[in-house]
Structure formats: C-alpha cells, structure tokens
C-alpha cells in the first residue's frame, strides 16, 4: 500500500456496511475517506477523486472498482490504481482491519493547508558571463501524489550491479522521469555559436518540452517554452533562423525576441478595452535558469536547481579537454543530423557514459571499412572510468585512438601538430585524452566522443523511443580543411549513414523492445563489471576507477538517476492546478 | 523538333530509365560491387541533411552536415562495411526494395551529358516487423561513355528532417 508519512490508527465507523456499499467518513484532522465493503472485505481510500474534486462515495461501486460520479473515471479500490480515463493519478489507500466490530484504518493526517510556496532561493551567482535567471511567474512546489510505482532505490541496486528492466519499459516510470530527472537537471540546449546575432534562434527540446533558444539584443541568450500563452499553439515552426519576433499563427499574438515579451495581438483594441488585460504577464514562459560553460548553453526548469557549476562539479575539468584546448574556443559546424531509434534514451546514454567494451565487438565492421583493421585492443594499462554527479567519461591516454577512426589524415596531422600546445594549456594527461579511445555522457542525456567530435542529445520520446540530434564540434581556430575533414569523417562514421553508428542502433532497440515481455521484464541485467576498481589518483578529480573496461560509470549514472527519482519534485514554472 | 531528334531523345530517356531501374535491382540484390560500377571515378554523391526553415531569411548552409558527401573511395568504404562478415546488423540480411519513379531525362549543353531526375522510395525490412520507407528526390548528371551510361553526380534530397530509422543502411 502507499504511505506519504507517519500514519495514525483511527477508528472510522461501525463495520455495518452491506457488501457493495461505500460510505464517506469525515474526521477532524484527516482528509475525508471512503470506506468500502467488497464481498465482505473492508477497504479504505481517499474520498476525493484525483482527477478533479468529486466525492467518490457519491459514485458507483461495481465489483471492486469505484466510478467517479462527475467524469466517470474509475479506480481499483484495493490498490487505488486509476484504471480508466480521465483518472490518471492513483488513489491513496489505507491499511484497514476490523476490530471489535469497528472499521480501523491507518490514516495519514491532513497535509498543511498551504499547497504552494515560493522558494526563497537566493539569486544565484552564475559562473561565466551571459547568464540569465528568469524572473517570470511564481515557481510552485508540486506535492507528490501517491507513489504506486517502484521507487528509484528499488529499481537500481548499484552495489550489486543490478538495474531493473522496468526503467526501460514502464510508462509510469517514464512520466515520473520527465519531471524528476529532466525537469530537475541542467539540460544542454545549444552551442553559443549556433545563434551569433540578436534575433538568431534554434528550436530544441528539454525532455519533451519544446523550447526556443534566442540571442537577445544585449548579447545574452534566453530560452522560452515554444507555446503561445493564449491557446498553446507553437509560436515558432522552424528549426533555426533569424526573426524580429515570434507570431502565433492562430490569433496573431506576437512575442518579442527579448525574453518572449508579448508585443501585440490581433484586434488588440478589443483586448485593451478590458481593464483586466495584463499583457505584461503573458510573455512566453521562460526556463528557470540558463547559463553557459565555455560555449555549451545549458538550461533548467527547476528554480531550486544547484548552479550550473555545482551541477557539473569537477566534470568541468574534463570538459575542458574538448572545450578549451585552443584559444578562441569551439563552434558547432552547420547542420543537425536527426534520426529516430526505437530504444529507451538511457540505453544510449549509458553506452556513452562508460561502454568501451562494446566497441571491439559491435564496431568491428566499421573499423575494417575505414581502417582495414579491427578496433584497437583496449590497453589495460592506463585507462579509466571517471564519474562526477552521474556524468561519466571513460578513456585511455593514447591520444589518437578515436580520432584515427575518422579516417581523415588532416585531422591526425592537426592533432599531432597541436599536441605540444595542448600540453602547455591543459597538461599532459588532458592532452592525451583529446583524441583517445573514449566516450562521454553529461547527465542525463548529452553525449559526445572526444576525437570523433560528434556531439549529441538523446531526446526522450516515450519509454520506447529516442529522438537523436547530432552535431560536429570543432575548434574555431582550426583551418577550414581540418573542419571539413571532421565533418566528412563524422558523416562516414557516426551519423545514421556512418559505418560505426549503423551497428549500435539495433543493439539498443532490441535491448529495449524485448522488455515488452512481462516475464522478460522480471529478469536481471548485469552491471557488475569492475566492482572493486575505485582508486585515488593524484591528478584526476571525481570518482576515479582504473580501467575503461568497466561498468562503474553506468552504475553511477543509474544511482544518480534513482536518487533523482526519489527526491523532492522540481519547482517548475506555473501553478499547480 | 525533327523525327530523328525525337527518336534520340526517347532512346536516351529509355536508356536512363533502364540505368536507374537496374541500379535499384542491384541494390535490392546486395550486388554492391556491380552497383559501384554504375558511377564514374570522379563521382560526387551528396545527400545533405534537411532543415525546416522559414521562406524569408537564410537557407541552410550548403556545406552543412550530410548523410552522404562521397567520392568514389568513400562509397567503396561503405560497401566494404556491408560486405564485412562482422556487420552484425546485416545478418540476417536486410531486405530492401527500391522503387524508382518520376524519371525525367533532359539533354544539356554537353553532347554526352544528361540531367536525369527521379524519385526513389526505399523500403527496408528487418527482423519480423521492422519496416521503414525512406523517400527521396534525386537529381543526377549522367554521362554516356563507351561502357554505357554512368552517373557522375547524384544529389539526393529527402523530405524528412528526422530520418525515421536508426540507420540508413542502403543507398538512395
């Protein structure tokens, strides 16, 4: 059954209900409950329908299901499970017994009457320039509803290397994940270089929320939800471009690029005649926080999120390998190749976080096509799994292993010619990470391959599908022929037509789709490689493990995921209904 | 136009169509070595990514990321993977059916070079019920050589911004 906190044993009423009867009970200090007699067994649930506000005891009880009298949503009384539309949220149930002819239940006392609080988080000092913290709307804490799905700690058991297959299949876990993981994390939304001029924009996703990322007149960047505040239609339909404002096609509501302020509406004189018309409150809804780290733009919907610097933590030291190995920083090349995979997003993200092992087997045909040889044997000597806050980087220090698979001589020449300069800038270790056999995932779903320079987001599209966005990242200062070589190389290897990526998709899709089988879903998965490989390292920050042939980063990814799933809900823009 | 000219044009249209239909059959049969022979050694085979942009304003960059931006050697690399015994996702083999339609052939100023337009619908089936169709428009430059018609340039444009499949394990 479900508990939201400590319960108290309460006598509800005399056990004199007929079978098939239900009764509303109101007691001081408790929300109203409904008591049911189903074939002689007594049950107790909350009386208020989770859909709107109706009293379920005014509805109908048939067999073991109660139907709400207003909108006909039904609930399975013994478990509280919402069974038919429009009921979606499960009903809270209470342990019930009969004692001395009385119905006794373990009730939770009423919550305090205030449902919303404005968090008093101080204005956060962000790390670099071009930061913006939204001041629109009042962020509200949504109280969790009854938790009838398994908790994160039940689904992930890192010390024993176990991950429950339901996290790749179940719809309700996915719905919770959208809020607890995606709306609580900093998500990558753009590279600074994609929107150089005021009015430049791109559209993308944060979880399944459509957002527009726009360069402001003052040079900062803001991100808003791509949904008109009037009736919700998208206000921007292009992938990228340049505009003076966003105009909704439905009623002509027009929003400025400066944070999405409402500029005007069609037939505005009619609106303006209304004394309650408040255009200042009708701008496009902004993300809670936005900041950049060395060209990468991140945003979060959670007003209570830590700073971006705290979110990245020591992982920033590693990110500098890609983002800060040359003066002038980096840029994305033009073009965003997109594809759809019928796999759960986490299957792909965990692969990039820590899976060096698959390369030699999955990608043998790709290596033979490009290099006419098998994938380089992973050196046991100097390689690592490193994770920080759920982010993971697995790598060896051969400096060129990944880059070589692009099959582009210009790229190899460029890396070799710059090695000394990178050693001076970042030190020997990070210089050797630059093109090495490695892969990275920034929690939750932003991955890349150092060396191949392919950057990607695994956008979630339900539990069984992922929408993949990919880009190529290069140093701004690289010669044009080197940039062309990277673009060509990535196309040949890590795009949907690429000889390496082609073999990944099927593995991940099948790993997800098999879980349609209910028995299959009960079977364990194995995440037990490299259990006792944690080491202290004099130079490498974060949780360091020896050997890149390891599951340590995957365990860290899922542990962090589980912690978020079980944590307090985010303070997202908008009010609780 | 003279009768002879019309006959030549019709003959060329037939030959171009025969080339494209044969190409489709070779791809369906996984006859990649024969397929490579249909392209000149200096071929440019290009399929840029598709972007949705407003009509007014900047177009997507012509040098943007692509699915194919290949020389003959690049095409050979791809074929090498298809033929590798360790291409696990090709065993059991993918079943392809390439449907070619909307074929139009036009002469150019160069006597032995023709512009050939067509549409391809590449049906791809894997496993039990994994089926995708990828549609594209093609603009080819075809040359008449002593060995027959050969494709010197192919530009492929697909309507989808998002490829509706995990990979593009064929040619279009």
XYZ file of C-alpha atoms in Angstrom:
749
model
C 0.000 0.000 0.000
C 1.060 3.609 -0.017
C 2.310 5.872 2.680
C 3.188 9.510 2.483
C 4.495 9.697 6.004
C 3.680 8.563 9.525
C 0.188 7.100 9.927
C -2.175 7.016 12.825
C -4.569 4.274 13.789
C -8.066 5.670 13.552
C -11.488 4.206 14.222
C -13.610 5.104 11.220
C -17.078 3.654 11.821
C -19.029 0.586 12.807
C -18.431 -2.321 10.447
C -22.056 -2.441 9.378
C -21.780 -1.771 5.639
C -23.579 -4.152 3.325
C -21.430 -5.845 0.660
C -21.237 -3.419 -2.259
C -21.797 -0.395 -0.035
C -19.465 2.528 0.452
C -19.577 5.373 2.899
C -17.866 8.725 3.257
C -16.214 9.337 6.648
C -15.173 12.809 7.783
C -12.949 13.140 10.831
C -11.139 16.153 12.254
C -7.504 16.280 11.266
C -7.931 13.947 8.310
C -8.994 14.381 4.727
C -12.312 12.689 4.031
C -12.043 8.981 3.266
C -14.350 6.411 1.714
C -14.894 3.037 3.327
C -15.983 0.106 1.146
C -17.329 -3.359 1.793
C -16.319 -5.533 -1.157
C -17.568 -9.119 -0.734
C -17.218 -8.863 2.982
C -13.729 -7.325 2.965
C -13.345 -3.673 4.035
C -11.128 -1.167 2.239
C -10.406 2.499 2.771
C -9.311 5.084 0.208
C -9.198 8.834 -0.028
C -12.701 10.027 -0.869
C -11.714 12.800 -3.228
C -11.273 11.820 -6.856
C -7.711 12.539 -8.017
C -8.988 13.918 -11.308
C -10.970 16.884 -10.008
C -12.788 17.316 -6.693
C -15.725 14.922 -6.658
C -16.576 12.660 -3.744
C -16.098 9.059 -4.855
C -18.526 7.742 -2.263
C -21.214 9.557 -4.269
C -20.306 7.466 -7.273
C -20.883 3.801 -8.060
C -19.156 0.734 -6.681
C -19.213 -2.254 -9.022
C -17.221 -5.384 -8.127
C -14.009 -3.901 -6.765
C -13.977 -0.671 -8.758
C -15.428 2.700 -7.879
C -16.566 5.123 -10.581
C -16.488 8.862 -10.021
C -19.940 10.461 -10.433
C -18.723 13.526 -12.344
C -16.392 12.385 -15.135
C -16.657 8.585 -14.805
C -13.017 7.895 -14.045
C -12.632 4.555 -12.270
C -10.271 3.249 -9.589
C -9.461 -0.251 -8.397
C -10.346 0.079 -4.738
C -7.985 -2.481 -3.146
C -4.884 -0.913 -4.768
C -6.127 2.582 -5.559
C -4.951 2.163 -9.171
C -6.502 4.616 -11.632
C -7.943 2.287 -14.251
C -9.883 4.362 -16.765
C -9.795 7.803 -18.302
C -9.844 10.521 -17.146
C -8.436 9.167 -13.890
C -4.654 9.054 -14.180
C -3.287 9.512 -10.691
C -3.738 6.593 -8.316
C -5.889 6.943 -5.250
C -4.305 6.916 -1.832
C -5.291 3.772 0.069
C -5.079 2.998 3.782
C -4.477 -0.292 5.575
C -7.797 -1.419 7.006
C -8.911 -4.055 9.513
C -11.920 -4.913 11.594
C -11.565 -4.960 15.364
C -14.432 -5.461 17.807
C -16.956 -4.710 15.075
C -15.282 -1.401 14.169
C -13.528 -0.430 10.931
C -9.976 0.619 11.833
C -7.613 2.286 9.342
C -4.061 3.629 9.335
C -4.621 7.192 8.128
C -2.190 9.973 7.296
C -3.093 13.279 8.923
C -4.129 16.142 6.639
C -1.275 17.985 4.896
C -0.941 21.640 5.962
C -3.314 23.855 4.014
C -0.672 25.771 2.051
C -0.149 23.882 -1.228
C 2.272 26.352 -2.742
C 5.409 28.003 -1.529
C 7.662 30.457 -3.232
C 11.145 29.116 -2.728
C 13.407 31.627 -1.105
C 16.450 30.565 -3.098
C 18.863 33.481 -3.273
C 19.764 34.959 -6.638
C 22.370 32.557 -7.888
C 25.817 33.769 -8.862
C 26.454 32.029 -12.117
C 29.872 31.182 -13.381
C 30.556 32.928 -16.659
C 29.002 35.897 -18.357
C 25.822 35.696 -20.401
C 23.809 34.207 -17.631
C 20.168 34.822 -17.089
C 17.823 33.809 -14.310
C 14.175 34.094 -15.170
C 12.018 36.380 -13.075
C 8.717 35.412 -14.622
C 5.937 33.673 -12.750
C 5.929 32.199 -9.277
C 7.502 28.798 -9.012
C 5.395 26.376 -7.044
C 6.242 23.169 -5.252
C 4.058 20.377 -6.503
C 3.410 17.859 -3.761
C 3.979 14.300 -4.857
C 0.941 12.182 -5.432
C 0.623 8.650 -4.179
C 3.691 6.717 -5.156
C 2.350 3.484 -6.548
C 5.286 2.937 -8.898
C 8.517 1.384 -7.712
C 10.977 3.794 -6.161
C 14.372 4.545 -7.636
C 16.064 2.649 -4.847
C 14.019 -0.454 -5.679
C 14.857 -0.190 -9.373
C 18.592 0.375 -9.077
C 20.966 -1.601 -6.847
C 24.406 -0.371 -7.800
C 26.414 -2.209 -5.121
C 25.094 -5.446 -6.578
C 25.332 -4.252 -10.169
C 21.593 -4.608 -10.770
C 19.252 -2.457 -12.815
C 15.564 -3.290 -13.172
C 14.342 -3.647 -16.743
C 11.154 -1.750 -15.958
C 13.071 1.509 -16.182
C 13.393 0.915 -19.927
C 9.761 -0.003 -20.471
C 7.175 1.275 -17.996
C 5.120 4.301 -18.966
C 4.594 5.498 -15.388
C 8.297 5.394 -14.597
C 8.882 7.403 -17.761
C 6.271 10.027 -16.845
C 7.881 10.435 -13.455
C 11.308 10.605 -15.061
C 10.282 13.558 -17.228
C 9.661 15.556 -14.060
C 12.166 14.125 -11.618
C 15.131 13.750 -13.987
C 14.659 16.048 -16.961
C 12.898 18.923 -15.219
C 15.354 18.746 -12.328
C 18.586 18.658 -14.322
C 20.517 21.169 -16.350
C 19.948 20.180 -19.980
C 22.132 21.043 -22.944
C 20.132 23.243 -25.333
C 22.561 24.888 -27.769
C 26.114 25.813 -28.630
C 26.789 29.535 -28.358
C 27.991 29.545 -31.971
C 24.603 28.478 -33.350
C 22.975 31.827 -32.587
C 25.577 34.555 -33.090
C 23.368 37.585 -33.865
C 20.449 39.083 -31.909
C 17.289 37.517 -33.307
C 19.038 34.248 -34.234
C 17.236 31.248 -32.831
C 17.134 27.487 -32.781
C 14.371 25.229 -31.557
C 15.038 22.139 -29.489
C 13.679 20.025 -26.636
C 14.153 19.891 -22.914
C 12.823 16.431 -22.187
C 9.567 16.598 -24.137
C 9.134 20.342 -23.654
C 9.624 22.275 -26.886
C 11.787 25.354 -26.379
C 13.149 28.215 -28.443
C 16.686 29.455 -27.725
C 17.165 33.079 -28.797
C 20.037 35.550 -28.852
C 18.935 38.780 -27.183
C 19.615 42.340 -28.276
C 22.030 42.722 -25.370
C 24.001 39.650 -26.420
C 22.726 37.299 -23.744
C 20.776 34.134 -24.508
C 17.284 33.260 -23.298
C 15.146 30.169 -23.686
C 11.369 30.046 -23.679
C 8.721 27.366 -23.996
C 7.524 27.160 -27.592
C 3.857 27.519 -26.727
C 1.634 30.561 -27.105
C 0.296 31.790 -23.773
C -3.123 32.264 -25.385
C -4.251 28.826 -26.554
C -0.935 26.972 -26.570
C -0.076 26.726 -30.286
C 3.593 26.675 -31.186
C 4.887 30.136 -31.976
C 7.991 29.008 -33.830
C 7.874 26.319 -36.511
C 11.377 26.426 -37.939
C 14.474 24.508 -36.805
C 16.698 27.582 -36.936
C 16.857 31.039 -38.419
C 16.524 34.705 -37.660
C 13.409 36.676 -36.730
C 12.367 40.012 -35.283
C 9.560 38.429 -33.293
C 7.571 35.226 -32.941
C 3.992 35.464 -34.153
C 1.433 32.798 -33.375
C -0.426 31.613 -36.498
C -3.684 31.196 -34.608
C -4.710 34.649 -33.294
C -1.686 36.696 -34.227
C -0.254 37.076 -30.721
C 3.213 38.471 -31.222
C 6.151 37.916 -28.869
C 9.464 39.727 -28.871
C 12.821 38.039 -29.067
C 13.675 39.784 -25.801
C 12.572 37.060 -23.428
C 9.332 36.466 -25.289
C 7.502 39.569 -24.082
C 4.009 39.929 -25.541
C 4.198 42.769 -28.026
C 0.770 42.784 -29.522
C -2.297 40.805 -30.517
C -4.680 40.762 -33.469
C -7.713 43.051 -32.777
C -5.815 44.484 -29.854
C -8.288 47.342 -29.238
C -10.816 44.798 -28.012
C -8.354 43.371 -25.502
C -7.149 46.794 -24.426
C -10.677 47.854 -23.606
C -10.751 45.147 -20.931
C -9.486 46.510 -17.598
C -8.250 43.036 -16.659
C -5.985 42.762 -19.687
C -2.399 42.288 -18.412
C -0.087 41.808 -21.342
C 2.968 42.041 -19.060
C 2.002 38.709 -17.548
C 1.503 36.978 -20.870
C 5.024 36.678 -22.190
C 6.314 33.297 -23.311
C 7.278 31.165 -20.324
C 10.992 31.150 -19.622
C 13.189 28.411 -18.254
C 14.087 28.858 -14.574
C 17.841 29.238 -15.118
C 20.165 29.412 -18.098
C 23.940 29.561 -18.242
C 26.819 28.646 -20.490
C 30.031 26.767 -19.913
C 32.718 27.510 -22.499
C 30.305 27.615 -25.400
C 27.817 24.988 -24.229
C 24.449 26.507 -23.281
C 22.502 24.712 -20.545
C 19.091 25.431 -19.030
C 16.853 24.019 -16.317
C 13.174 24.265 -15.428
C 13.861 23.797 -11.717
C 14.021 27.011 -9.724
C 15.677 25.075 -6.893
C 18.399 23.579 -9.080
C 22.039 23.968 -8.000
C 24.135 26.315 -10.121
C 25.489 25.018 -13.408
C 28.930 24.995 -11.822
C 27.658 22.806 -8.985
C 25.811 20.563 -11.450
C 28.970 19.966 -13.487
C 31.251 19.899 -10.469
C 34.712 18.522 -11.187
C 33.454 17.237 -14.528
C 34.234 20.694 -15.891
C 37.938 19.855 -15.583
C 37.366 17.049 -18.078
C 35.072 19.067 -20.356
C 37.947 21.494 -20.898
C 39.650 18.773 -22.928
C 37.123 19.408 -25.690
C 36.027 22.961 -24.942
C 39.270 24.682 -24.056
C 42.189 23.066 -25.848
C 42.662 26.027 -28.202
C 42.456 29.789 -27.967
C 39.090 31.095 -29.145
C 37.105 28.069 -28.050
C 34.800 25.941 -30.140
C 31.884 26.006 -32.552
C 29.319 23.626 -33.982
C 29.545 23.052 -37.718
C 26.377 23.801 -39.686
C 23.809 21.030 -39.895
C 21.998 18.915 -37.344
C 21.506 15.324 -38.450
C 18.492 13.781 -36.736
C 17.162 10.270 -36.515
C 14.810 8.142 -34.500
C 15.711 4.986 -32.582
C 13.155 2.671 -31.021
C 15.108 2.404 -27.800
C 14.866 3.952 -24.336
C 17.098 7.065 -24.108
C 19.001 5.641 -21.153
C 20.284 2.685 -23.161
C 22.145 5.099 -25.421
C 23.239 7.493 -22.681
C 24.759 4.723 -20.536
C 26.654 3.453 -23.566
C 28.401 6.791 -23.961
C 28.914 7.165 -20.214
C 31.004 4.074 -19.852
C 30.849 1.448 -22.581
C 34.269 0.989 -24.128
C 33.734 -2.749 -24.166
C 31.218 -2.854 -26.990
C 33.482 -1.095 -29.495
C 35.670 -4.060 -30.295
C 32.702 -6.286 -30.999
C 29.865 -4.093 -32.263
C 32.054 -1.888 -34.426
C 34.425 -4.399 -35.961
C 32.872 -3.945 -39.401
C 33.160 -0.167 -39.146
C 36.833 -0.312 -38.244
C 37.508 -2.729 -41.081
C 35.722 -0.439 -43.513
C 37.619 2.705 -42.538
C 40.965 1.391 -41.376
C 41.060 -2.126 -42.816
C 41.814 -3.466 -39.350
C 39.949 -4.452 -36.207
C 39.192 -1.952 -33.432
C 42.360 -1.222 -31.449
C 42.708 -3.502 -28.464
C 41.937 -1.608 -25.314
C 45.146 -1.094 -23.385
C 44.755 -2.493 -19.903
C 47.470 -0.215 -18.584
C 46.438 3.360 -18.411
C 42.724 3.743 -18.828
C 39.972 4.968 -16.553
C 36.325 5.324 -15.744
C 35.653 8.677 -14.125
C 32.275 9.914 -12.940
C 31.033 13.031 -11.183
C 27.389 13.719 -10.248
C 26.244 10.981 -12.635
C 28.295 12.367 -15.566
C 30.735 9.808 -16.991
C 33.947 9.839 -19.036
C 35.712 6.626 -19.933
C 39.091 6.915 -21.619
C 42.578 5.729 -22.260
C 45.504 8.017 -22.900
C 46.626 7.010 -26.376
C 45.791 10.481 -27.676
C 44.583 9.397 -31.107
C 42.554 6.169 -30.959
C 39.147 7.740 -31.520
C 40.365 10.368 -33.948
C 42.002 7.764 -36.142
C 38.689 6.067 -36.826
C 37.539 9.121 -38.744
C 39.971 8.055 -41.436
C 40.937 11.658 -42.102
C 44.633 12.438 -42.441
C 44.067 16.164 -41.994
C 42.571 15.501 -38.582
C 45.504 13.352 -37.450
C 48.028 15.908 -38.674
C 46.152 18.675 -36.880
C 46.057 16.802 -33.569
C 49.715 15.814 -33.740
C 50.844 19.319 -34.674
C 48.979 20.826 -31.734
C 49.934 18.327 -29.073
C 52.662 20.469 -27.520
C 50.403 23.474 -27.341
C 47.653 21.452 -25.654
C 50.121 20.035 -23.122
C 51.045 23.577 -22.191
C 47.429 24.653 -21.961
C 45.860 21.674 -20.180
C 48.694 19.431 -19.033
C 49.980 16.104 -20.306
C 47.076 13.948 -19.127
C 44.319 16.005 -20.698
C 46.354 16.475 -23.868
C 46.474 12.682 -24.159
C 42.738 12.427 -23.627
C 41.952 14.701 -26.548
C 41.666 12.180 -29.372
C 41.916 8.994 -27.339
C 39.625 5.984 -27.287
C 36.910 7.361 -25.046
C 33.276 8.332 -24.716
C 31.349 10.751 -22.522
C 27.871 11.405 -21.196
C 26.851 14.556 -19.357
C 23.892 13.556 -17.196
C 21.237 12.999 -18.206
C 21.365 12.771 -21.989
C 24.116 14.864 -23.599
C 26.878 12.694 -25.043
C 29.962 13.050 -27.168
C 33.020 11.270 -28.480
C 36.315 13.064 -27.966
C 38.390 12.586 -31.072
C 35.476 11.984 -33.391
C 33.954 15.255 -32.188
C 30.385 14.073 -32.587
C 28.073 15.721 -30.043
C 24.550 14.532 -29.487
C 21.391 14.680 -27.417
C 19.183 11.644 -26.804
C 15.781 13.325 -26.567
C 13.225 11.070 -24.831
C 10.133 10.236 -26.863
C 8.238 7.960 -24.547
C 9.887 4.992 -22.873
C 10.454 3.124 -26.143
C 11.798 5.784 -28.445
C 14.644 8.281 -28.676
C 14.959 11.285 -30.983
C 18.646 11.778 -31.719
C 20.118 15.192 -32.579
C 23.783 15.254 -33.642
C 26.349 17.944 -34.366
C 30.071 18.231 -35.028
C 32.186 20.353 -32.673
C 35.497 21.870 -33.808
C 37.911 24.499 -32.585
C 37.022 27.898 -34.021
C 40.689 28.390 -34.837
C 41.111 25.149 -36.797
C 41.937 25.572 -40.501
C 38.972 25.192 -42.842
C 40.303 21.965 -44.370
C 40.506 20.445 -40.870
C 36.907 21.450 -40.132
C 35.861 19.917 -43.449
C 37.752 16.752 -42.556
C 35.934 16.487 -39.211
C 32.597 16.998 -40.910
C 33.391 14.372 -43.509
C 34.816 11.957 -41.001
C 31.830 12.152 -38.665
C 29.470 11.646 -41.583
C 31.340 8.488 -42.588
C 31.443 7.059 -39.079
C 28.990 8.432 -36.545
C 25.890 9.518 -38.386
C 22.928 7.312 -39.305
C 24.708 6.535 -42.558
C 28.025 6.093 -40.768
C 29.770 2.754 -40.729
C 30.157 2.755 -36.943
C 26.822 4.075 -35.802
C 24.893 1.700 -38.017
C 25.516 -1.223 -35.725
C 24.677 0.484 -32.438
C 21.047 1.257 -33.137
C 19.877 -2.289 -33.499
C 21.567 -3.416 -30.289
C 19.885 -0.686 -28.320
C 16.484 -1.104 -29.929
C 16.367 -4.816 -29.297
C 17.634 -4.323 -25.740
C 14.619 -2.097 -25.158
C 11.918 -3.856 -27.191
C 12.412 -7.315 -25.691
C 11.034 -5.896 -22.473
C 7.518 -5.946 -23.893
C 7.524 -9.484 -22.488
C 6.234 -9.401 -18.932
C 8.359 -12.381 -17.891
C 11.399 -10.971 -19.650
C 10.932 -7.769 -17.702
C 11.442 -9.637 -14.450
C 14.860 -10.890 -15.472
C 18.015 -9.309 -14.105
C 20.513 -7.327 -16.130
C 24.229 -7.455 -15.420
C 26.044 -4.249 -14.495
C 28.667 -5.885 -12.338
C 31.933 -5.258 -14.184
C 34.758 -3.603 -12.306
C 33.261 -3.559 -8.829
C 36.432 -3.004 -6.853
C 38.288 -0.735 -9.222
C 37.894 2.590 -7.394
C 41.244 4.288 -6.863
C 42.663 7.547 -5.621
C 44.501 9.395 -8.332
C 46.949 12.233 -7.710
C 45.673 14.286 -10.628
C 42.271 13.087 -11.862
C 39.345 14.627 -9.957
C 35.991 12.923 -9.334
C 35.270 9.242 -8.709
C 38.139 7.535 -10.481
C 38.263 3.845 -11.380
C 41.094 2.028 -13.056
C 40.369 0.540 -16.455
C 37.926 1.802 -19.061
C 36.616 -1.756 -19.407
C 34.216 -1.197 -16.562
C 30.589 -0.656 -15.508
C 31.424 1.890 -12.816
C 30.162 4.886 -14.780
C 26.970 3.090 -15.711
C 26.355 2.260 -12.038
C 26.987 5.902 -11.157
C 24.588 7.042 -13.896
C 21.772 4.855 -12.628
C 22.471 5.628 -8.977
C 22.136 9.327 -9.697
C 19.009 8.640 -11.737
C 17.481 6.685 -8.858
C 18.309 9.439 -6.358
C 16.542 11.990 -8.519
C 13.513 9.753 -8.949
C 13.138 9.518 -5.167
C 13.884 13.157 -4.423
C 11.630 16.173 -3.970
C 9.821 17.377 -7.076
C 11.252 20.329 -9.018
C 9.936 23.879 -8.608
C 8.832 24.349 -12.196
C 7.257 27.471 -13.719
C 3.472 27.586 -13.496
C 0.973 26.877 -10.747
C -0.384 23.556 -9.534
C -3.976 23.213 -10.750
C 11.975 19.038 -83.434
C 12.950 16.593 -86.178
C 11.839 12.971 -86.062
C 15.436 11.875 -85.626
C 15.905 14.212 -82.695
C 12.731 12.937 -81.047
C 13.866 9.364 -81.536
C 17.234 10.176 -79.981
C 15.578 11.827 -77.037
C 13.248 8.912 -76.499
C 16.105 6.467 -76.829
C 18.102 8.411 -74.217
C 15.103 8.550 -71.879
C 14.735 4.768 -72.163
C 18.411 4.204 -71.515
C 18.414 6.493 -68.486
C 15.368 4.741 -67.060
C 16.983 1.372 -67.670
C 20.067 2.562 -65.792
C 18.077 3.643 -62.736
C 15.921 0.545 -62.661
C 18.963 -1.668 -62.964
C 20.608 0.296 -60.137
C 17.579 -0.333 -57.934
C 17.664 -4.062 -58.652
C 21.387 -4.281 -57.898
C 20.849 -2.569 -54.539
C 17.968 -4.877 -53.688
C 20.214 -7.834 -54.509
C 23.133 -6.511 -52.384
C 25.246 -6.536 -55.573
C 27.335 -3.633 -54.318
C 30.397 -4.228 -56.497
C 28.236 -4.085 -59.608
C 26.460 -1.060 -58.196
C 29.757 0.817 -57.763
C 30.438 0.253 -61.454
C 27.465 2.455 -62.343
C 29.289 5.553 -61.073
C 32.208 7.379 -62.665
C 35.509 7.503 -60.772
C 35.054 11.230 -60.180
C 31.507 10.897 -58.875
C 30.117 13.238 -56.213
C 27.341 11.525 -54.259
C 25.633 14.017 -51.966
C 22.694 13.798 -49.571
C 22.641 16.811 -47.235
C 20.629 16.876 -44.032
C 17.212 18.541 -44.335
C 16.228 21.560 -42.280
C 12.885 23.241 -41.783
C 13.405 26.990 -42.264
C 11.149 29.927 -42.898
C 10.879 31.004 -46.540
C 12.065 34.521 -45.754
C 15.531 34.503 -44.303
C 18.643 32.423 -44.565
C 18.701 28.991 -46.122
C 20.525 26.158 -44.508
C 24.251 26.237 -45.261
C 25.254 24.369 -48.448
C 28.201 22.871 -46.576
C 26.101 21.555 -43.718
C 26.289 18.046 -42.269
C 25.178 15.377 -44.687
C 24.282 11.718 -44.810
C 26.445 11.282 -47.900
C 29.076 13.654 -49.290
C 31.066 10.976 -51.006
C 33.759 10.408 -53.544
C 34.065 7.012 -55.198
C 36.504 5.945 -52.475
C 34.007 6.891 -49.773
C 31.347 4.785 -51.463
C 33.816 1.889 -51.534
C 34.377 2.242 -47.773
C 30.660 1.949 -47.163
C 30.423 -1.085 -49.412
C 33.313 -2.631 -47.525
C 31.297 -2.498 -44.317
C 28.223 -4.008 -45.965
C 30.372 -6.883 -47.157
C 32.152 -7.428 -43.821
C 31.202 -10.714 -42.139
C 31.132 -8.860 -38.806
C 28.462 -6.389 -39.899
C 26.157 -7.898 -37.315
C 23.160 -5.774 -38.226
C 23.334 -7.182 -41.751
C 22.959 -10.779 -40.635
C 20.196 -11.871 -41.205
C 20.295 -9.595 -44.236
C 18.147 -6.515 -44.519
C 15.532 -6.921 -47.210
C 15.440 -3.898 -49.488
C 13.051 -2.899 -52.235
C 13.921 0.309 -54.043
C 11.037 1.747 -56.054
C 12.121 4.265 -58.704
C 9.591 6.546 -60.395
C 9.094 10.049 -61.778
C 12.015 9.634 -64.176
C 12.685 12.608 -66.432
C 15.655 12.950 -68.758
C 16.890 16.196 -70.317
C 19.814 16.951 -72.612
C 22.412 19.505 -71.545
C 24.803 21.680 -73.494
C 27.414 18.921 -73.312
C 26.718 16.348 -76.001
C 27.265 13.269 -73.863
C 25.815 14.547 -70.556
C 22.178 14.390 -69.422
C 20.222 15.610 -66.429
C 18.126 12.804 -65.011
C 15.563 13.397 -62.271
C 13.814 10.650 -60.336
C 12.152 9.745 -57.074
C 13.101 6.709 -55.003
C 11.134 5.016 -52.234
C 13.486 2.687 -50.387
C 11.577 0.072 -48.430
C 13.709 -1.535 -45.776
C 12.650 -4.541 -43.731
C 14.498 -6.129 -40.844
C 13.625 -8.760 -38.333
C 9.992 -9.726 -38.064
C 8.144 -6.454 -38.440
C 10.633 -3.608 -38.557
C 9.717 -1.770 -41.770
C 10.687 1.711 -42.918
C 10.276 3.638 -46.127
C 12.680 6.427 -46.953
C 11.642 8.717 -49.786
C 13.942 10.980 -51.728
C 14.201 13.039 -54.868
C 17.346 12.599 -56.940
C 18.999 14.926 -59.434
C 21.656 13.075 -61.420
C 24.160 14.083 -64.031
C 24.610 11.082 -66.302
C 27.320 10.672 -68.963
C 27.303 8.462 -71.991
C 30.586 6.520 -72.039
C 31.910 3.708 -74.232
C 30.889 1.356 -71.415
C 27.359 2.753 -71.302
C 25.631 5.340 -69.155
C 27.352 6.241 -65.917
C 26.353 8.551 -63.026
C 28.814 11.373 -62.475
C 26.845 13.369 -59.919
C 23.929 12.460 -57.678
C 22.226 14.939 -55.392
C 19.650 13.414 -53.062
C 17.002 15.409 -51.210
C 14.856 13.773 -48.581
C 11.726 15.490 -47.222
C 12.249 14.279 -43.657
C 14.089 16.449 -41.166
C 14.289 13.365 -38.943
C 15.352 10.088 -40.509
C 12.638 7.673 -39.446
C 15.085 4.905 -38.750
C 18.098 4.173 -36.569
C 20.370 3.952 -39.596
C 20.455 4.474 -43.334
C 21.934 1.137 -44.320
C 21.400 1.461 -48.037
C 21.986 3.875 -50.883
C 19.307 6.140 -52.326
